Amino acid sequence: MSNARDLYTIGQLAQRTGLQARTIRFWSDSGVVPPAGRSTGGYRLYDAAAVARLDLVRTLRDLGLGLDDVQRILREQSTLRELAATHVEALDAEIRTLKVRRAVLRVLARRDSTTEEITLMHALARLSARERQQIIDAFVDRAFAGVLDEDAALVAGWMRDLPSDLPEDPTSEQVDAWVELAELVADEGFQRTLRDMIVSGDDRLEFGLDLRPLVLEHAGGALERGIAPESAAATAVLDRIVPAGLPAEETASLISWLGMVAEPRVERYWQLLGVLNGRPPAPPAVPAFRWLLAAVVAHR
């Protein structure tokens, strides 16, 4: 055993290490830094090894490891490498949570939100990736229930394209987008509208994909030039998109389809998914499709 002059009381250790005496006493009581012996008066005494042990414990605690983890390291039941890796994962999760909270606060700071909106925004932002995906999956499942068409299945897959998690450092726009998306899919009117589009019986996915660029180019261009869809000048624009000799039955079907496609909330759904997935915003198509719908009704 060391000589008496090599041993330190808790008070002396506190002076030597800069730690508070109550902290050393607590760690000693926990078995992390056991005493080397006791004085004749019953006071705990610590040797030079205890000083080194205190330095290690303080370093591990400063790194954020809990006392139980520190004890496991000191008992060599876990390696520092293993515990450090686990702790990094926990810190990463905590940092992501803090960044989401910061983004929520940014949103709240720039708009006058009600108490209910604040509560909803905070609750939605805290959802796990799995819980967020369940909300979207449940919405898509209801909309496409009983529809086995291959095109419908393809669209359903696109509508489920939610990122596995909010970005590590979400922007206030992405927090806004997630909250708005959650509110949108909970809207019964929107659910009915989408369901009506899906079960309408029109197999028009390929047709719509082919028509979209024409609508954006010609109807969108007409909008920019201020050409009213009911005007005579709109006829030439319309002919570039829809064949002039389209039979009446197909024209009626087209009008019905355009009425569903020109639904701003459906386009908003895709825009919100794009924001969450970090995709650049696509030009809005609904105004152009509405122009085309009005032109078809007026001239065909």
PDB file of C-alpha atoms in Angstrom, residues 15-168:
ATOM      1  CA  GLN A  15      -8.019  20.798  -5.112  1.00  0.00           C
ATOM      2  CA  ARG A  16      -5.755  18.656  -7.287  1.00  0.00           C
ATOM      3  CA  THR A  17      -8.281  17.833 -10.020  1.00  0.00           C
ATOM      4  CA  GLY A  18     -10.532  20.895  -9.966  1.00  0.00           C
ATOM      5  CA  LEU A  19     -13.597  18.687  -9.456  1.00  0.00           C
ATOM      6  CA  GLN A  20     -16.137  19.464  -6.763  1.00  0.00           C
ATOM      7  CA  ALA A  21     -15.833  17.362  -3.600  1.00  0.00           C
ATOM      8  CA  ARG A  22     -19.452  16.235  -3.829  1.00  0.00           C
ATOM      9  CA  THR A  23     -18.859  14.966  -7.388  1.00  0.00           C
ATOM     10  CA  ILE A  24     -15.844  12.914  -6.276  1.00  0.00           C
ATOM     11  CA  ARG A  25     -17.834  11.590  -3.312  1.00  0.00           C
ATOM     12  CA  PHE A  26     -20.741  10.606  -5.600  1.00  0.00           C
ATOM     13  CA  TRP A  27     -18.439   8.833  -8.042  1.00  0.00           C
ATOM     14  CA  SER A  28     -16.746   7.077  -5.169  1.00  0.00           C
ATOM     15  CA  ASP A  29     -20.096   5.968  -3.723  1.00  0.00           C
ATOM     16  CA  SER A  30     -21.017   4.658  -7.201  1.00  0.00           C
ATOM     17  CA  GLY A  31     -17.872   2.517  -7.278  1.00  0.00           C
ATOM     18  CA  VAL A  32     -16.365   4.384 -10.225  1.00  0.00           C
ATOM     19  CA  VAL A  33     -13.434   5.730  -8.203  1.00  0.00           C
ATOM     20  CA  PRO A  34     -13.008   3.463  -5.151  1.00  0.00           C
ATOM     21  CA  PRO A  35     -10.827   4.659  -2.238  1.00  0.00           C
ATOM     22  CA  ALA A  36      -7.411   3.089  -1.687  1.00  0.00           C
ATOM     23  CA  GLY A  37      -7.980   3.020   2.049  1.00  0.00           C
ATOM     24  CA  ARG A  38      -9.176   5.027   5.033  1.00  0.00           C
ATOM     25  CA  SER A  39      -7.516   7.278   7.563  1.00  0.00           C
ATOM     26  CA  THR A  40      -7.510   6.517  11.302  1.00  0.00           C
ATOM     27  CA  GLY A  41     -10.454   8.909  11.543  1.00  0.00           C
ATOM     28  CA  GLY A  42     -12.412   6.920   8.930  1.00  0.00           C
ATOM     29  CA  TYR A  43     -11.983   9.362   6.035  1.00  0.00           C
ATOM     30  CA  ARG A  44     -11.588   7.910   2.565  1.00  0.00           C
ATOM     31  CA  LEU A  45      -8.124   8.162   1.065  1.00  0.00           C
ATOM     32  CA  TYR A  46      -7.177   7.966  -2.622  1.00  0.00           C
ATOM     33  CA  ASP A  47      -3.909   7.217  -4.372  1.00  0.00           C
ATOM     34  CA  ALA A  48      -2.312   8.450  -7.607  1.00  0.00           C
ATOM     35  CA  ALA A  49      -4.227   5.812  -9.589  1.00  0.00           C
ATOM     36  CA  ALA A  50      -7.453   7.387  -8.374  1.00  0.00           C
ATOM     37  CA  VAL A  51      -6.308  10.750  -9.728  1.00  0.00           C
ATOM     38  CA  ALA A  52      -5.770   9.218 -13.182  1.00  0.00           C
ATOM     39  CA  ARG A  53      -9.105   7.397 -12.919  1.00  0.00           C
ATOM     40  CA  LEU A  54     -10.870  10.660 -12.052  1.00  0.00           C
ATOM     41  CA  ASP A  55      -9.378  12.328 -15.129  1.00  0.00           C
ATOM     42  CA  LEU A  56     -10.659   9.474 -17.315  1.00  0.00           C
ATOM     43  CA  VAL A  57     -14.123   9.525 -15.752  1.00  0.00           C
ATOM     44  CA  ARG A  58     -14.369  13.294 -16.168  1.00  0.00           C
ATOM     45  CA  THR A  59     -13.370  13.007 -19.842  1.00  0.00           C
ATOM     46  CA  LEU A  60     -15.947  10.273 -20.510  1.00  0.00           C
ATOM     47  CA  ARG A  61     -18.667  12.216 -18.721  1.00  0.00           C
ATOM     48  CA  ASP A  62     -17.792  15.381 -20.651  1.00  0.00           C
ATOM     49  CA  LEU A  63     -18.249  13.350 -23.830  1.00  0.00           C
ATOM     50  CA  GLY A  64     -21.776  12.611 -22.655  1.00  0.00           C
ATOM     51  CA  LEU A  65     -21.470   8.980 -21.539  1.00  0.00           C
ATOM     52  CA  GLY A  66     -23.715   8.001 -18.663  1.00  0.00           C
ATOM     53  CA  LEU A  67     -22.286   6.747 -15.387  1.00  0.00           C
ATOM     54  CA  ASP A  68     -23.445   3.186 -16.114  1.00  0.00           C
ATOM     55  CA  ASP A  69     -21.531   3.234 -19.405  1.00  0.00           C
ATOM     56  CA  VAL A  70     -18.453   4.581 -17.639  1.00  0.00           C
ATOM     57  CA  GLN A  71     -18.653   1.773 -15.099  1.00  0.00           C
ATOM     58  CA  ARG A  72     -18.893  -0.827 -17.860  1.00  0.00           C
ATOM     59  CA  ILE A  73     -15.780   0.577 -19.498  1.00  0.00           C
ATOM     60  CA  LEU A  74     -13.865   0.607 -16.240  1.00  0.00           C
ATOM     61  CA  ARG A  75     -14.961  -2.962 -15.520  1.00  0.00           C
ATOM     62  CA  GLU A  76     -13.944  -3.833 -19.114  1.00  0.00           C
ATOM     63  CA  GLN A  77     -17.386  -5.212 -19.862  1.00  0.00           C
ATOM     64  CA  SER A  78     -17.573  -2.910 -22.880  1.00  0.00           C
ATOM     65  CA  THR A  79     -14.858  -1.306 -24.919  1.00  0.00           C
ATOM     66  CA  LEU A  80     -14.728   2.434 -25.278  1.00  0.00           C
ATOM     67  CA  ARG A  81     -15.000   1.967 -29.040  1.00  0.00           C
ATOM     68  CA  GLU A  82     -18.304   0.095 -28.716  1.00  0.00           C
ATOM     69  CA  LEU A  83     -19.832   2.595 -26.319  1.00  0.00           C
ATOM     70  CA  ALA A  84     -18.561   5.539 -28.359  1.00  0.00           C
ATOM     71  CA  ALA A  85     -20.218   4.151 -31.501  1.00  0.00           C
ATOM     72  CA  THR A  86     -23.517   3.694 -29.652  1.00  0.00           C
ATOM     73  CA  HIS A  87     -23.262   7.154 -28.196  1.00  0.00           C
ATOM     74  CA  VAL A  88     -22.587   8.687 -31.626  1.00  0.00           C
ATOM     75  CA  GLU A  89     -25.839   7.149 -32.886  1.00  0.00           C
ATOM     76  CA  ALA A  90     -27.749   8.555 -29.919  1.00  0.00           C
ATOM     77  CA  LEU A  91     -26.203  11.987 -30.411  1.00  0.00           C
ATOM     78  CA  ASP A  92     -27.022  11.911 -34.136  1.00  0.00           C
ATOM     79  CA  ALA A  93     -30.667  11.178 -33.311  1.00  0.00           C
ATOM     80  CA  GLU A  94     -30.715  13.968 -30.733  1.00  0.00           C
ATOM     81  CA  ILE A  95     -29.125  16.417 -33.174  1.00  0.00           C
ATOM     82  CA  ARG A  96     -31.700  15.548 -35.848  1.00  0.00           C
ATOM     83  CA  THR A  97     -34.485  16.146 -33.326  1.00  0.00           C
ATOM     84  CA  LEU A  98     -33.002  19.494 -32.317  1.00  0.00           C
ATOM     85  CA  LYS A  99     -32.671  20.550 -35.955  1.00  0.00           C
ATOM     86  CA  VAL A 100     -36.315  19.665 -36.624  1.00  0.00           C
ATOM     87  CA  ARG A 101     -37.343  21.663 -33.553  1.00  0.00           C
ATOM     88  CA  ARG A 102     -35.262  24.592 -34.778  1.00  0.00           C
ATOM     89  CA  ALA A 103     -36.962  24.415 -38.172  1.00  0.00           C
ATOM     90  CA  VAL A 104     -40.395  24.330 -36.486  1.00  0.00           C
ATOM     91  CA  LEU A 105     -39.488  27.401 -34.439  1.00  0.00           C
ATOM     92  CA  ARG A 106     -38.369  29.184 -37.620  1.00  0.00           C
ATOM     93  CA  VAL A 107     -41.800  28.531 -39.124  1.00  0.00           C
ATOM     94  CA  LEU A 108     -43.559  29.746 -35.990  1.00  0.00           C
ATOM     95  CA  ALA A 109     -41.392  32.854 -35.872  1.00  0.00           C
ATOM     96  CA  ARG A 110     -42.390  33.953 -39.353  1.00  0.00           C
ATOM     97  CA  ARG A 111     -46.140  33.462 -39.125  1.00  0.00           C
ATOM     98  CA  ASP A 112     -48.915  34.087 -36.616  1.00  0.00           C
ATOM     99  CA  SER A 113     -49.897  30.505 -35.760  1.00  0.00           C
ATOM    100  CA  THR A 114     -52.763  29.499 -33.512  1.00  0.00           C
ATOM    101  CA  THR A 115     -52.255  27.293 -30.467  1.00  0.00           C
ATOM    102  CA  GLU A 116     -53.791  24.375 -32.369  1.00  0.00           C
ATOM    103  CA  GLU A 117     -51.444  24.877 -35.335  1.00  0.00           C
ATOM    104  CA  ILE A 118     -48.414  25.018 -33.056  1.00  0.00           C
ATOM    105  CA  THR A 119     -49.442  21.779 -31.343  1.00  0.00           C
ATOM    106  CA  LEU A 120     -50.121  20.041 -34.669  1.00  0.00           C
ATOM    107  CA  MET A 121     -46.870  21.228 -36.226  1.00  0.00           C
ATOM    108  CA  HIS A 122     -44.789  20.079 -33.272  1.00  0.00           C
ATOM    109  CA  ALA A 123     -46.533  16.697 -33.097  1.00  0.00           C
ATOM    110  CA  LEU A 124     -46.146  16.027 -36.833  1.00  0.00           C
ATOM    111  CA  ALA A 125     -42.499  17.086 -36.895  1.00  0.00           C
ATOM    112  CA  ARG A 126     -41.709  14.683 -34.037  1.00  0.00           C
ATOM    113  CA  LEU A 127     -43.203  11.655 -35.794  1.00  0.00           C
ATOM    114  CA  SER A 128     -40.803   8.893 -36.744  1.00  0.00           C
ATOM    115  CA  ALA A 129     -40.167   8.104 -40.400  1.00  0.00           C
ATOM    116  CA  ARG A 130     -42.251   4.939 -40.054  1.00  0.00           C
ATOM    117  CA  GLU A 131     -45.189   6.852 -38.552  1.00  0.00           C
ATOM    118  CA  ARG A 132     -45.064   9.488 -41.296  1.00  0.00           C
ATOM    119  CA  GLN A 133     -44.999   6.793 -43.971  1.00  0.00           C
ATOM    120  CA  GLN A 134     -47.964   5.065 -42.338  1.00  0.00           C
ATOM    121  CA  ILE A 135     -50.030   8.247 -42.673  1.00  0.00           C
ATOM    122  CA  ILE A 136     -49.285   8.482 -46.405  1.00  0.00           C
ATOM    123  CA  ASP A 137     -49.680   4.729 -46.990  1.00  0.00           C
ATOM    124  CA  ALA A 138     -53.089   4.709 -45.279  1.00  0.00           C
ATOM    125  CA  PHE A 139     -54.227   7.607 -47.467  1.00  0.00           C
ATOM    126  CA  VAL A 140     -53.013   5.951 -50.691  1.00  0.00           C
ATOM    127  CA  ASP A 141     -54.504   2.593 -49.672  1.00  0.00           C
ATOM    128  CA  ARG A 142     -57.934   4.205 -49.201  1.00  0.00           C
ATOM    129  CA  ALA A 143     -57.722   6.058 -52.502  1.00  0.00           C
ATOM    130  CA  PHE A 144     -56.664   3.013 -54.553  1.00  0.00           C
ATOM    131  CA  ALA A 145     -58.658   0.337 -52.706  1.00  0.00           C
ATOM    132  CA  GLY A 146     -59.891  -2.344 -55.120  1.00  0.00           C
ATOM    133  CA  VAL A 147     -58.173  -0.768 -58.153  1.00  0.00           C
ATOM    134  CA  LEU A 148     -55.875  -3.376 -59.699  1.00  0.00           C
ATOM    135  CA  ASP A 149     -54.943  -1.537 -62.888  1.00  0.00           C
ATOM    136  CA  GLU A 150     -51.185  -1.472 -63.605  1.00  0.00           C
ATOM    137  CA  ASP A 151     -51.205   2.261 -64.316  1.00  0.00           C
ATOM    138  CA  ALA A 152     -53.020   2.913 -61.046  1.00  0.00           C
ATOM    139  CA  ALA A 153     -50.462   0.825 -59.183  1.00  0.00           C
ATOM    140  CA  LEU A 154     -47.684   2.889 -60.755  1.00  0.00           C
ATOM    141  CA  VAL A 155     -49.300   6.163 -59.682  1.00  0.00           C
ATOM    142  CA  ALA A 156     -49.898   4.771 -56.182  1.00  0.00           C
ATOM    143  CA  GLY A 157     -46.201   4.006 -55.910  1.00  0.00           C
ATOM    144  CA  TRP A 158     -45.340   7.553 -56.918  1.00  0.00           C
ATOM    145  CA  MET A 159     -47.758   8.925 -54.329  1.00  0.00           C
ATOM    146  CA  ARG A 160     -46.028   6.925 -51.588  1.00  0.00           C
ATOM    147  CA  ASP A 161     -42.674   8.487 -52.449  1.00  0.00           C
ATOM    148  CA  LEU A 162     -42.108  10.058 -49.060  1.00  0.00           C
ATOM    149  CA  PRO A 163     -38.467  10.405 -47.964  1.00  0.00           C
ATOM    150  CA  SER A 164     -37.439   7.899 -45.298  1.00  0.00           C
ATOM    151  CA  ASP A 165     -36.897  10.807 -42.933  1.00  0.00           C
ATOM    152  CA  LEU A 166     -37.100  14.536 -42.825  1.00  0.00           C
ATOM    153  CA  PRO A 167     -33.790  15.977 -43.982  1.00  0.00           C
ATOM    154  CA  GLU A 168     -31.090  16.066 -41.321  1.00  0.00           C
TER     155      GLU A 168
END
